[in-house]
Short mmCIF file of C-alpha atoms in Angstrom, two decimals:
data_model
loop_
_atom_site.label_atom_id
_atom_site.label_comp_id
_atom_site.label_asym_id
_atom_site.label_seq_id
_atom_site.Cartn_x
_atom_site.Cartn_y
_atom_site.Cartn_z
CA LYS M 1 10.76 -32.42 8.96
CA ASN M 2 8.05 -34.84 9.98
CA GLU M 3 8.35 -38.43 8.92
CA VAL M 4 5.24 -40.60 8.83
CA GLU M 5 5.62 -44.36 9.03
CA GLN M 6 2.86 -46.89 8.59
CA SER M 7 2.71 -50.57 9.30
CA PRO M 8 2.08 -53.00 7.90
CA GLN M 9 2.60 -52.06 4.24
CA ASN M 10 0.34 -54.87 3.09
CA LEU M 11 -2.39 -56.69 4.95
CA THR M 12 -4.69 -59.52 3.95
CA ALA M 13 -7.62 -60.65 6.03
CA GLN M 14 -10.63 -62.91 5.93
CA GLU M 15 -14.04 -61.33 6.01
CA GLY M 16 -15.08 -60.68 9.60
CA GLU M 17 -11.59 -60.24 11.00
CA PHE M 18 -10.56 -57.30 13.18
CA ILE M 19 -7.97 -55.13 11.41
CA THR M 20 -5.40 -52.76 12.91
CA ILE M 21 -3.21 -50.38 10.94
CA ASN M 22 -0.55 -48.36 12.75
CA CYS M 23 0.95 -44.95 12.12
CA SER M 24 3.91 -43.25 13.81
CA TYR M 25 5.21 -39.77 13.26
CA SER M 26 8.40 -38.07 14.36
CA VAL M 27 7.47 -34.49 15.28
CA GLY M 28 4.60 -33.07 17.35
CA ILE M 29 1.52 -32.29 15.30
CA SER M 30 -1.78 -30.44 15.49
CA ALA M 31 -3.87 -33.08 13.75
CA LEU M 32 -3.66 -36.50 12.17
CA HIS M 33 -5.80 -37.74 9.32
CA TRP M 34 -6.78 -41.19 8.18
CA LEU M 35 -7.74 -41.41 4.51
CA GLN M 36 -8.85 -44.16 2.18
CA GLN M 37 -7.70 -44.52 -1.42
CA HIS M 38 -9.51 -46.86 -3.79
CA PRO M 39 -7.99 -48.48 -6.90
CA GLY M 40 -9.31 -45.67 -9.10
CA GLY M 41 -7.11 -43.29 -7.11
CA GLY M 42 -9.63 -41.06 -5.37
CA ILE M 43 -8.89 -40.06 -1.77
CA VAL M 44 -11.61 -39.98 0.87
CA SER M 45 -11.11 -38.59 4.34
CA LEU M 46 -12.10 -41.00 7.10
CA PHE M 47 -11.04 -39.22 10.29
CA MET M 48 -9.31 -36.14 11.56
CA LEU M 49 -7.93 -36.52 15.09
CA SER M 50 -6.15 -34.26 17.50
CA SER M 51 -6.62 -36.40 20.60
CA GLY M 52 -8.36 -39.46 21.95
CA LYS M 53 -10.58 -41.64 19.84
CA LYS M 54 -13.19 -41.35 17.10
CA LYS M 55 -15.64 -43.92 15.79
CA HIS M 56 -17.60 -44.03 12.56
CA GLY M 57 -19.53 -47.18 11.87
CA ARG M 58 -17.07 -50.09 11.88
CA LEU M 59 -14.05 -47.78 11.85
CA ILE M 60 -12.28 -46.60 14.98
CA ALA M 61 -9.28 -44.27 15.09
CA THR M 62 -7.15 -43.55 18.13
CA ILE M 63 -4.22 -41.27 18.74
CA ASN M 64 -1.62 -41.10 21.51
CA ILE M 65 -0.01 -37.68 21.32
CA GLN M 66 2.73 -38.47 23.86
CA GLU M 67 3.82 -41.58 21.95
CA LYS M 68 3.29 -39.95 18.52
CA HIS M 69 1.24 -42.93 17.42
CA SER M 70 -2.16 -43.54 15.92
CA SER M 71 -4.10 -46.67 15.02
CA LEU M 72 -6.98 -47.32 12.66
CA HIS M 73 -9.16 -50.31 13.50
CA ILE M 74 -11.76 -51.96 11.30
CA THR M 75 -14.19 -54.25 13.06
CA ALA M 76 -15.98 -57.06 11.20
CA SER M 77 -14.00 -56.43 8.02
CA HIS M 78 -15.71 -56.83 4.66
CA PRO M 79 -14.36 -57.22 1.10
CA ARG M 80 -15.59 -53.70 0.32
CA ASP M 81 -13.07 -52.42 2.90
CA SER M 82 -10.29 -53.43 0.48
CA ALA M 83 -8.36 -50.25 -0.28
CA VAL M 84 -5.20 -48.38 0.63
CA TYR M 85 -5.40 -46.68 4.02
CA ILE M 86 -3.21 -43.64 4.45
CA CYS M 87 -2.15 -41.76 7.54
CA ALA M 88 -1.29 -38.08 7.12
CA VAL M 89 -0.19 -35.47 9.64
CA ARG M 90 -0.88 -31.77 9.54
CA ASP M 91 2.23 -29.58 9.29
CA THR M 92 1.48 -25.86 8.92
CA ASP M 93 -0.66 -25.64 5.75
CA LYS M 94 0.08 -29.01 4.40
CA LEU M 95 -0.52 -32.69 4.99
CA ILE M 96 2.47 -35.02 5.13
CA PHE M 97 1.45 -38.47 3.99
CA GLY M 98 2.59 -41.93 4.95
CA THR M 99 3.18 -44.56 2.30
CA GLY M 100 -0.15 -46.27 2.94
CA THR M 101 -1.27 -49.75 3.94
CA ARG M 102 -2.80 -51.90 1.23
CA LEU M 103 -5.64 -53.95 2.72
CA GLN M 104 -7.28 -56.86 0.97
CA VAL M 105 -10.22 -58.56 2.61
CA PHE M 106 -11.26 -61.91 1.16
CA PRO M 107 -14.72 -63.43 1.45
CA GLU K 1 -23.07 -33.13 -0.48
CA PRO K 2 -20.67 -30.56 -1.98
CA GLU K 3 -17.51 -31.99 -3.49
CA VAL K 4 -14.29 -30.94 -5.13
CA THR K 5 -14.25 -31.66 -8.86
CA GLN K 6 -11.28 -31.91 -11.21
CA THR K 7 -10.93 -31.92 -14.98
CA PRO K 8 -9.79 -33.68 -17.00
CA SER K 9 -9.72 -37.07 -15.33
CA HIS K 10 -6.84 -38.13 -17.57
CA GLN K 11 -4.48 -35.96 -19.61
CA VAL K 12 -1.84 -37.26 -21.98
CA THR K 13 0.74 -34.78 -23.20
CA GLN K 14 4.10 -34.75 -24.89
CA MET K 15 7.27 -33.76 -23.09
CA GLY K 16 7.84 -30.02 -23.27
CA GLN K 17 4.17 -29.14 -23.65
CA GLU K 18 2.24 -26.96 -21.25
CA VAL K 19 -0.66 -28.44 -19.33
CA ILE K 20 -3.34 -26.87 -17.19
CA LEU K 21 -5.14 -28.96 -14.63
CA ARG K 22 -8.43 -27.60 -13.39
CA CYS K 23 -10.19 -27.84 -10.08
CA VAL K 24 -13.46 -26.50 -8.74
CA PRO K 25 -13.19 -26.35 -4.94
CA ILE K 26 -16.18 -26.48 -2.62
CA SER K 27 -17.93 -23.14 -2.94
CA ASN K 28 -17.50 -21.64 0.54
CA HIS K 29 -13.92 -22.87 0.96
CA LEU K 30 -11.10 -20.35 1.14
CA TYR K 31 -7.96 -22.51 1.16
CA PHE K 32 -6.83 -24.56 -1.81
CA TYR K 33 -4.13 -27.13 -2.25
CA TRP K 34 -2.43 -29.24 -4.90
CA TYR K 35 -0.85 -32.59 -4.14
CA ARG K 36 0.64 -35.19 -6.45
CA GLN K 37 1.19 -38.92 -6.30
CA ILE K 38 3.71 -40.59 -8.58
CA LEU K 39 2.66 -44.16 -9.33
CA GLY K 40 3.57 -46.45 -6.44
CA GLN K 41 4.72 -43.60 -4.22
CA LYS K 42 3.15 -41.56 -1.45
CA VAL K 43 1.11 -38.43 -1.90
CA GLU K 44 3.25 -35.27 -1.79
CA PHE K 45 2.30 -31.68 -1.08
CA LEU K 46 2.90 -29.17 -3.87
CA VAL K 47 1.34 -25.86 -2.90
CA SER K 48 -1.29 -24.13 -0.79
CA PHE K 49 -3.16 -21.01 -1.87
CA TYR K 50 -5.20 -18.44 0.01
CA ASN K 51 -6.47 -14.98 -0.79
CA ASN K 52 -5.00 -15.15 -4.30
CA GLU K 53 -1.52 -15.87 -3.04
CA ILE K 54 0.64 -18.90 -2.50
CA SER K 55 0.88 -19.45 1.25
CA GLU K 56 3.25 -22.41 1.20
CA LYS K 57 5.03 -24.45 -1.45
CA SER K 58 7.26 -27.48 -1.49
CA GLU K 59 10.64 -27.99 -3.14
CA ILE K 60 8.84 -29.81 -5.95
CA PHE K 61 6.92 -26.65 -6.86
CA ASP K 62 9.64 -24.97 -8.91
CA ASP K 63 9.41 -22.29 -11.62
CA GLN K 64 7.79 -24.76 -14.01
CA PHE K 65 4.66 -24.79 -11.84
CA SER K 66 2.16 -22.04 -11.23
CA VAL K 67 -1.28 -21.79 -9.69
CA GLU K 68 -4.10 -19.40 -10.33
CA ARG K 69 -7.65 -18.71 -9.34
CA PRO K 70 -8.80 -17.13 -12.61
CA ASP K 71 -12.40 -16.61 -11.51
CA GLY K 72 -14.58 -17.19 -8.48
CA SER K 73 -14.82 -20.93 -8.92
CA ASN K 74 -11.80 -22.45 -10.66
CA PHE K 75 -8.37 -23.19 -9.24
CA THR K 76 -5.73 -24.23 -11.75
CA LEU K 77 -2.30 -25.81 -11.75
CA LYS K 78 -0.13 -25.06 -14.76
CA ILE K 79 3.00 -26.96 -15.69
CA ARG K 80 4.87 -24.89 -18.26
CA SER K 81 7.11 -27.44 -19.91
CA THR K 82 6.28 -30.96 -18.86
CA LYS K 83 8.92 -33.57 -18.14
CA LEU K 84 8.56 -37.33 -18.05
CA GLU K 85 8.89 -37.22 -14.27
CA ASP K 86 5.80 -35.01 -14.02
CA SER K 87 3.70 -38.07 -14.82
CA ALA K 88 1.57 -38.56 -11.72
CA MET K 89 -1.90 -38.28 -10.27
CA TYR K 90 -2.58 -34.68 -9.26
CA PHE K 91 -5.07 -34.03 -6.49
CA CYS K 92 -6.72 -30.76 -5.69
CA ALA K 93 -8.06 -30.18 -2.17
CA SER K 94 -9.91 -27.39 -0.43
CA SER K 95 -10.79 -26.45 3.12
CA GLU K 96 -13.08 -23.89 4.67
CA MET K 97 -10.26 -22.37 6.71
CA GLY K 98 -6.53 -23.00 6.92
CA THR K 99 -6.20 -23.96 10.55
CA TRP K 100 -5.54 -27.52 11.67
CA ASN K 101 -9.09 -28.18 12.80
CA TYR K 102 -10.56 -27.76 9.34
CA GLU K 103 -10.54 -30.80 7.13
CA GLN K 104 -9.13 -30.85 3.60
CA TYR K 105 -11.49 -32.32 1.02
CA PHE K 106 -9.90 -33.99 -1.98
CA GLY K 107 -10.99 -34.12 -5.58
CA PRO K 108 -10.92 -37.36 -7.60
CA GLY K 109 -7.59 -36.49 -9.20
CA THR K 110 -6.24 -35.93 -12.70
CA ARG K 111 -3.92 -38.57 -14.04
CA LEU K 112 -1.20 -36.83 -16.08
CA THR K 113 0.82 -38.95 -18.47
CA VAL K 114 3.82 -37.30 -20.14
CA THR K 115 5.21 -39.18 -23.14
#
């Protein structure tokens, strides 16, 4: 059974700071997802990764398959980035979710 | 942009009652999923569905739960006799195909409150 661990659980930052959220998993996977969950509860997919690095705007996601580790970076953070960021790994049909990292960015 | 929709957004029911949560997946998607998130906890997989059959289910998805695609557009989750511990946010998701390289798109969720 795959276990997905995220760190930190909570993160506060000042606007403009560079943010890093980490994710580790225990068993080899086919794909890893980064998702964003806002206070209303809706889940939005940010990235799907199987190797290397992806960039979308101020967001960058990397994955190291050998080390079973992924990171999500936010450059020039903004208060609107405040949300819960969730790492999830693909296991057969399903996604196995981490517990999430709650990010608050203050002006 | 096509999106997954769910109704209702919030459902309150009494313990022991049956509830049906509804989802309309993205129209050309073939794989459908239900997940749930108990308040303060992580999102958990319930069931996946393809070609009118369950393809995988979790331990949570016991005989009290069922899924159905009653027509060409809706995908439903039924809980036969709700318990207090069924209170959670339920998310529907769909993907074009079931392989790892196809993304799952999530609906906005239905918050179920069992009293």
